[in-house]
XYZ file of C-alpha atoms in Angstrom:
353
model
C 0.013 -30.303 -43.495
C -1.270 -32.843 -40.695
C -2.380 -35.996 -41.940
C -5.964 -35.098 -40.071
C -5.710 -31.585 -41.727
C -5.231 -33.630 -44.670
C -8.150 -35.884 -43.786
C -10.221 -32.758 -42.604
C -10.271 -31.236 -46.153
C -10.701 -34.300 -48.213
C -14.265 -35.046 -45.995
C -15.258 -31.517 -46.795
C -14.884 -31.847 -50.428
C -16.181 -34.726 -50.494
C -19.020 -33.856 -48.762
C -19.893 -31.220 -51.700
C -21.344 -34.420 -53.313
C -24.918 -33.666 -51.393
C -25.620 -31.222 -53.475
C -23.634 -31.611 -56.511
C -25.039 -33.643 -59.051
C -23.261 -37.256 -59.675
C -23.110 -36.743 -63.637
C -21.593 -33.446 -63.446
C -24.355 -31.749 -65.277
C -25.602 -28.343 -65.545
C -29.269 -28.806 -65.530
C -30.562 -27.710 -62.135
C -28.381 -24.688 -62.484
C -30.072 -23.982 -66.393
C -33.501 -24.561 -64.907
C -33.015 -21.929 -61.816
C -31.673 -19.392 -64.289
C -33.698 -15.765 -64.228
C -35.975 -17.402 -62.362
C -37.378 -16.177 -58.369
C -35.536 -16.764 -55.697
C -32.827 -18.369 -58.368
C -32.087 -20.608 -55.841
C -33.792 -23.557 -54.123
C -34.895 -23.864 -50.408
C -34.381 -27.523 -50.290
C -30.726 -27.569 -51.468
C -30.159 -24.403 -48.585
C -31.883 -26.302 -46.211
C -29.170 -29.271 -46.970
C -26.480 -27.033 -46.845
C -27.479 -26.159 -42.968
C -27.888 -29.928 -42.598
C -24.082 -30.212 -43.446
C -23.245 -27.663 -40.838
C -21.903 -25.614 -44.051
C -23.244 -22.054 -43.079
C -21.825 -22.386 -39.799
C -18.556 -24.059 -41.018
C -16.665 -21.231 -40.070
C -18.462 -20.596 -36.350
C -17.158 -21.615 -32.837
C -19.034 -24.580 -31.865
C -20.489 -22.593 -28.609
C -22.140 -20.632 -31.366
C -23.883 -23.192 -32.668
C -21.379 -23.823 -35.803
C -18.537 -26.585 -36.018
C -15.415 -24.829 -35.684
C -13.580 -25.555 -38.932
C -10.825 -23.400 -40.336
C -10.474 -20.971 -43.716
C -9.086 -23.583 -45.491
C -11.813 -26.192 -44.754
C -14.508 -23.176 -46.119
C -12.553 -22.628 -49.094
C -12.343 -26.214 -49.833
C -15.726 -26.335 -49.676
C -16.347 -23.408 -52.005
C -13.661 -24.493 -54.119
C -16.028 -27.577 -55.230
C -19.104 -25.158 -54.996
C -17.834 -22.925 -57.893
C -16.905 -26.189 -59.697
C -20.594 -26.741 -60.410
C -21.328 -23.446 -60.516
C -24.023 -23.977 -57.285
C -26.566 -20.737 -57.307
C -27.071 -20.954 -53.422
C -25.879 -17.539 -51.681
C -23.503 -19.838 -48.861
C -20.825 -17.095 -48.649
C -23.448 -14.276 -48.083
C -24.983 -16.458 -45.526
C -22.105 -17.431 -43.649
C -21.153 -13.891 -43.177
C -24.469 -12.844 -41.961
C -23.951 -15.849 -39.416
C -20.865 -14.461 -38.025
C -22.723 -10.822 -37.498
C -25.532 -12.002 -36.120
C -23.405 -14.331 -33.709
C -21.675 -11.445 -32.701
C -24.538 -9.267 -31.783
C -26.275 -12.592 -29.889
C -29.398 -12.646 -32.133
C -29.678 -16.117 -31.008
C -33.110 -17.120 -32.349
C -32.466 -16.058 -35.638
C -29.082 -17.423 -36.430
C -30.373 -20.619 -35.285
C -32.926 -20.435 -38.225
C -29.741 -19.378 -40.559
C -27.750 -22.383 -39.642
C -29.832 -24.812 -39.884
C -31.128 -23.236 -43.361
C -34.592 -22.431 -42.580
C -34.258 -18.815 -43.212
C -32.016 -16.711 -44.965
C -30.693 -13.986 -43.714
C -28.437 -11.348 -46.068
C -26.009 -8.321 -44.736
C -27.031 -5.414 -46.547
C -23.292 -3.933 -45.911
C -22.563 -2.296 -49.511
C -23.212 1.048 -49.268
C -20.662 2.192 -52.235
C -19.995 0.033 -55.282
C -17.062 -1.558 -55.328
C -15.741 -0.145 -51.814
C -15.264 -2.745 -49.259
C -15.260 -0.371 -46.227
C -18.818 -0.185 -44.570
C -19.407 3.416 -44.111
C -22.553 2.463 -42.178
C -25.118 5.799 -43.139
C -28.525 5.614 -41.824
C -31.073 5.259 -44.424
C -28.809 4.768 -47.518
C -29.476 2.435 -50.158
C -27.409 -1.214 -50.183
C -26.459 -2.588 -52.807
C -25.332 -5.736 -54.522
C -27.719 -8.537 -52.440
C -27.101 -11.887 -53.565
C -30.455 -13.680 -54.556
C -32.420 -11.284 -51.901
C -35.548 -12.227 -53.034
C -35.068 -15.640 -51.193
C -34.137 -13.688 -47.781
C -36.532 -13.306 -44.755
C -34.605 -10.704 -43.656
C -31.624 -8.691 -43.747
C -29.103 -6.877 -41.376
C -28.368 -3.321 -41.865
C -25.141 -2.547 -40.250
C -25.466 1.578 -38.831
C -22.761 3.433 -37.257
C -23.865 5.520 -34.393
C -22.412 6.566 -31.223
C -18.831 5.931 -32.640
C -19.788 2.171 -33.200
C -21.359 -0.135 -35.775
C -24.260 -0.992 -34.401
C -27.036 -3.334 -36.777
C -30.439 -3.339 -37.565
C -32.608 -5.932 -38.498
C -35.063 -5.639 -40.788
C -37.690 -7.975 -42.089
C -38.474 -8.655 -45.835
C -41.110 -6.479 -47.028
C -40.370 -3.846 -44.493
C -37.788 -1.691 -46.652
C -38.171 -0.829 -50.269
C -36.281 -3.680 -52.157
C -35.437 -3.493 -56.014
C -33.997 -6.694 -58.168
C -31.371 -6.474 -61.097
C -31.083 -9.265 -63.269
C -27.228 -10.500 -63.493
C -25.505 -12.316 -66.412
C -25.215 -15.545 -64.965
C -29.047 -15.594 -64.351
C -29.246 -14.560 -61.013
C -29.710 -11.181 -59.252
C -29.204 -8.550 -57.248
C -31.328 -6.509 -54.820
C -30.920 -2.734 -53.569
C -32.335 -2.379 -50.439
C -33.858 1.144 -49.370
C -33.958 1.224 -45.729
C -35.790 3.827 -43.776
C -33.306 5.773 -41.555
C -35.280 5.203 -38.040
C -36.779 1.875 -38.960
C -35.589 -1.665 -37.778
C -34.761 -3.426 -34.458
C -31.651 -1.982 -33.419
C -29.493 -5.526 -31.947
C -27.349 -5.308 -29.388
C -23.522 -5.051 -29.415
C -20.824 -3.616 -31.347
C -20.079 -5.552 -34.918
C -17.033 -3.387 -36.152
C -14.938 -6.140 -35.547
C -17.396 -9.155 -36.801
C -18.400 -7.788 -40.176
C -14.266 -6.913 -40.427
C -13.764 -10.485 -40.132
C -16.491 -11.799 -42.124
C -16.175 -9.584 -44.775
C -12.316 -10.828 -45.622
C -13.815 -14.184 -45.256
C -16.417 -13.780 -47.786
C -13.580 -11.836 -50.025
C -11.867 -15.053 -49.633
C -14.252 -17.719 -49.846
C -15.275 -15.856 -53.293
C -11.779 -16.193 -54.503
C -11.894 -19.986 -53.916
C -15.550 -20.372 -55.450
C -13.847 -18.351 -58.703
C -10.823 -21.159 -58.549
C -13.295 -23.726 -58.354
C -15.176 -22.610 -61.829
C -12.299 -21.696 -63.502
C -10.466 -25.439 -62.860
C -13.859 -27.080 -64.203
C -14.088 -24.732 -67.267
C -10.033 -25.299 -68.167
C -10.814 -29.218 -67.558
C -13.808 -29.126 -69.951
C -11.339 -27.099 -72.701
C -8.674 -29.861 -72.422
C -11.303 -32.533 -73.140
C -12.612 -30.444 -76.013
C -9.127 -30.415 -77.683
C -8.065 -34.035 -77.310
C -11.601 -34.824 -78.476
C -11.954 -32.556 -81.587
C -10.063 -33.127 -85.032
C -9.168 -30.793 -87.532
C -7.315 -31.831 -90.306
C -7.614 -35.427 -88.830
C -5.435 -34.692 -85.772
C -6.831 -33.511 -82.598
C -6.984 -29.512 -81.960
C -4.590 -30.135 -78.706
C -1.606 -31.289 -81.171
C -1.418 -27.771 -82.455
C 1.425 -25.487 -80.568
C -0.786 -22.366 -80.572
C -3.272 -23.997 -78.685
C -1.102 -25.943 -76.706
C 0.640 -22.701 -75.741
C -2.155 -21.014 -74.708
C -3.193 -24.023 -72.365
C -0.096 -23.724 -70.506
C -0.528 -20.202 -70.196
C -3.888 -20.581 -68.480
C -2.219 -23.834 -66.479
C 0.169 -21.357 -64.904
C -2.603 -19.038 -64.108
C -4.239 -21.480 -61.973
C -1.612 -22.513 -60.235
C -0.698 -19.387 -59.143
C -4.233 -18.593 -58.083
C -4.187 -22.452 -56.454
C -1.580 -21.230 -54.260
C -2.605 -17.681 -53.352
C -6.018 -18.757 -52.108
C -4.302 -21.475 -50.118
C -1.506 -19.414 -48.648
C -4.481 -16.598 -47.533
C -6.541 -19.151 -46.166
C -3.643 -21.239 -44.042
C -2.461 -17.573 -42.861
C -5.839 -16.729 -41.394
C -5.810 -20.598 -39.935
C -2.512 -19.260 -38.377
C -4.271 -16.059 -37.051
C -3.598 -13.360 -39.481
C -5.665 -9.697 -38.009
C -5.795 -6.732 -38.713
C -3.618 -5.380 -41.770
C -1.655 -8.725 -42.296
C -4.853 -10.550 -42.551
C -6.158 -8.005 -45.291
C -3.233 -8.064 -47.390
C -3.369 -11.762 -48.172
C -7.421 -11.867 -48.690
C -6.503 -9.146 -51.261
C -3.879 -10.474 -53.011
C -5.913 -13.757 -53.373
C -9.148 -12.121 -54.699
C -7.030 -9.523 -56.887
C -5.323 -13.138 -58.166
C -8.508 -15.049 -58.708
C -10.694 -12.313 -59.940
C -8.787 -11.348 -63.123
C -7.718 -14.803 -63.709
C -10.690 -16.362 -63.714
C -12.055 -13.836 -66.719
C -9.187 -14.799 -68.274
C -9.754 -18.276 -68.010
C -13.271 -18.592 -69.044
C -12.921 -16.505 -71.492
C -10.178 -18.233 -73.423
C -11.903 -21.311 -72.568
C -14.925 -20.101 -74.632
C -12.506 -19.117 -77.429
C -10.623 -22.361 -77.538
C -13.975 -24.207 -77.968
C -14.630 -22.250 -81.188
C -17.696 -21.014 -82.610
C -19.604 -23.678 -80.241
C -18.674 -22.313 -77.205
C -20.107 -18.978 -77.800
C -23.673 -20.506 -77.924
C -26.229 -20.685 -74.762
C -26.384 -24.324 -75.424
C -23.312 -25.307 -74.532
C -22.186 -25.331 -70.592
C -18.663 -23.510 -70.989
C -20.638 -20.559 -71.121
C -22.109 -20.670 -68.065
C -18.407 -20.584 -66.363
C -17.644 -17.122 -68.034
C -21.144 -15.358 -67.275
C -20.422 -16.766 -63.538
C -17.099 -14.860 -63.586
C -18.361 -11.887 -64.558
C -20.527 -11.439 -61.804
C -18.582 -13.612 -59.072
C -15.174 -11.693 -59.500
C -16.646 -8.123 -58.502
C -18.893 -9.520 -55.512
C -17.195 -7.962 -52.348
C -14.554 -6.042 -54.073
C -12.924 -5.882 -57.228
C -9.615 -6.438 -58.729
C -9.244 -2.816 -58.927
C -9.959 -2.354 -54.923
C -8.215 -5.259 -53.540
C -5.427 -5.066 -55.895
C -5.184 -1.044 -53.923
C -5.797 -2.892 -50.436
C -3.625 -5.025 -51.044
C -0.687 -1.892 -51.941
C -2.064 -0.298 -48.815
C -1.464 -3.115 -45.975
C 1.113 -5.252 -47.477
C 3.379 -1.901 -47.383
C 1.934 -1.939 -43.974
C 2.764 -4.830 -42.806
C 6.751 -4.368 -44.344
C 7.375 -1.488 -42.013
């Protein structure tokens, strides 16, 4: 690495710090919990300040150009504090609606005015848009805080998108563990602006970014939740030594040390092969390997986490939970394990031949 890639990625972490609270603490993210839109317009507003939803677009676009590994930096120190604000949804709608020159309105993404959601998930747990007119989406990321969504349609042997504003289309919210939510759009077959252009290729794209980006948001939350275990056991005693002196514990730390690593360098390999120019199946086999990676190991993280902090750590009150209920929702959300882990069979055997 450059010493101004080096540079490049340090700035972007750092500049996390806008909307990350100096003491580390977890109460803006208590105090948005099961609550409408579960996130707030201020903080997205300060994300399009930053250039952050458009971190990933050409500058001619209107973004600034940085690469995959800058954006998973970035989300990286999001999932550290656990930050409720849909920024991977949103940047993928940004690259769409680039693509299909819906100028007006991805100016109002970017610079956070509006948010604007890809209602793309036709199937649970399928990361292939099958694109039928008039079927239900599923699995919208805090949709009651969008002012509209895209509904990408295949017709006339291309993926063509429609745009729909909110209120126009039936739209139903599921509470999630974490305190968030989903929403299932019902869009009318015939009804929507149909925008221009053909975004097979886009959503493609955007779609392994967002895989991706999720995978480093889940590395983020699972580093902060082992840190907050290793403080636990130097500071609690039992028996008048400290619960990190006993080998069972200490054991068990290591194992999850070596699970992070390896998910450390997954996401980091995926993200400095698409820098490189990954397409097509190559690009598909390392998004999947990294989200198959970080998805089960950061359940397995939290959750030992939780267990290592005893009976304490099972209660509401105290903030390790939060990291677990964030994994369970975070390491399904555009595709599972179970799919990418499949994906991942199916192009890396590809890409072999």
């Amino acid at each position: 690495m450059t010493d101004d890639r080096a540079e490049s990625l340090r700035m972007v972490r750092d500049s996390a710090a806008a909307v990350i609270p100096a003491d580390g603490g977890f109460g803006r993210v208590r105090r948005l919990r099961y609550t409408m839109p579960g996130f707030e317009p201020a903080v997205w507003a300060e994300m399009g300040a930053l250039g952050w939803i458009g971190l990933r677009l050409p500058e001619e676009a209107g973004g600034i150009g940085l690469g995959m590994s800058e954006a998973c930096a970035l989300y990286e120190e999001l999932g550290g504090a656990l930050v409720p604000e849909p920024l991977i949804a949103g940047a993928l709608s940004a690259r769409v609606l680039a693509a299909v020159g819906e100028a007006e309105l991805l100016s109002g993404l970017l610079a956070g005015t509006k948010l604007v959601l890809t209602a793309w998930q036709q199937d649970p747990g399928v990361l292939d848009v099958p694109g039928s007119p008039g079927a239900p989406r599923c699995f919208l990321p805090m949709a009651a805080g969008a002012e509209a969504f895209l509904v990408p349609v295949r017709q006339d042997g291309k993926l063509t998108v429609r745009l729909l504003k909110s209120g126009s289309a039936a739209l139903e919210m599921s509470e999630t563990q974490d305190g968030g939510h989903y929403g299932m759009l019902r869009p009318d077959a015939l009804a929507g602006q149909t925008l221009g252009g053909d975004a097979t290729d886009a959503l493609a794209t955007a779609l392994d970014e967002a895989a991706l980006g999720t995978a480093a948001y889940l590395l983020g939350a699972m580093e902060r939740a082992f840190a907050m275990t290793l403080g636990y056991l130097r500071d609690r005693h039992q028996f008048g030594k400290p619960l990190g002196s006993f080998q069972a514990l200490q054991h068990r730390a290591a194992d999850l040390k070596i699970q992070l690593a390896l998910t450390r360098a997954s996401v980091e390999d995926a993200a400095a092969k698409l820098d490189q120019g990954a397409a097509g199946a190559a690009r598909q086999a390392v998004v999947s390997r990294a989200k198959t990676r970080a998805a089960e190991a950061a359940l397995r993280v939290t959750r030992e986490a939780v267990q290592m902090h005893g009976a304490i750590g099972y209660t509401d009150e105290h903030d390790v939970g939060l990291f677990l209920r964030k994994a369970m929702v975070v390491a399904n959300q555009f595709g599972s394990a179970a799919f990418h882990r499949a994906r991942f069979m199916r192009y890396h055997a590809a890409t072999q031949d």
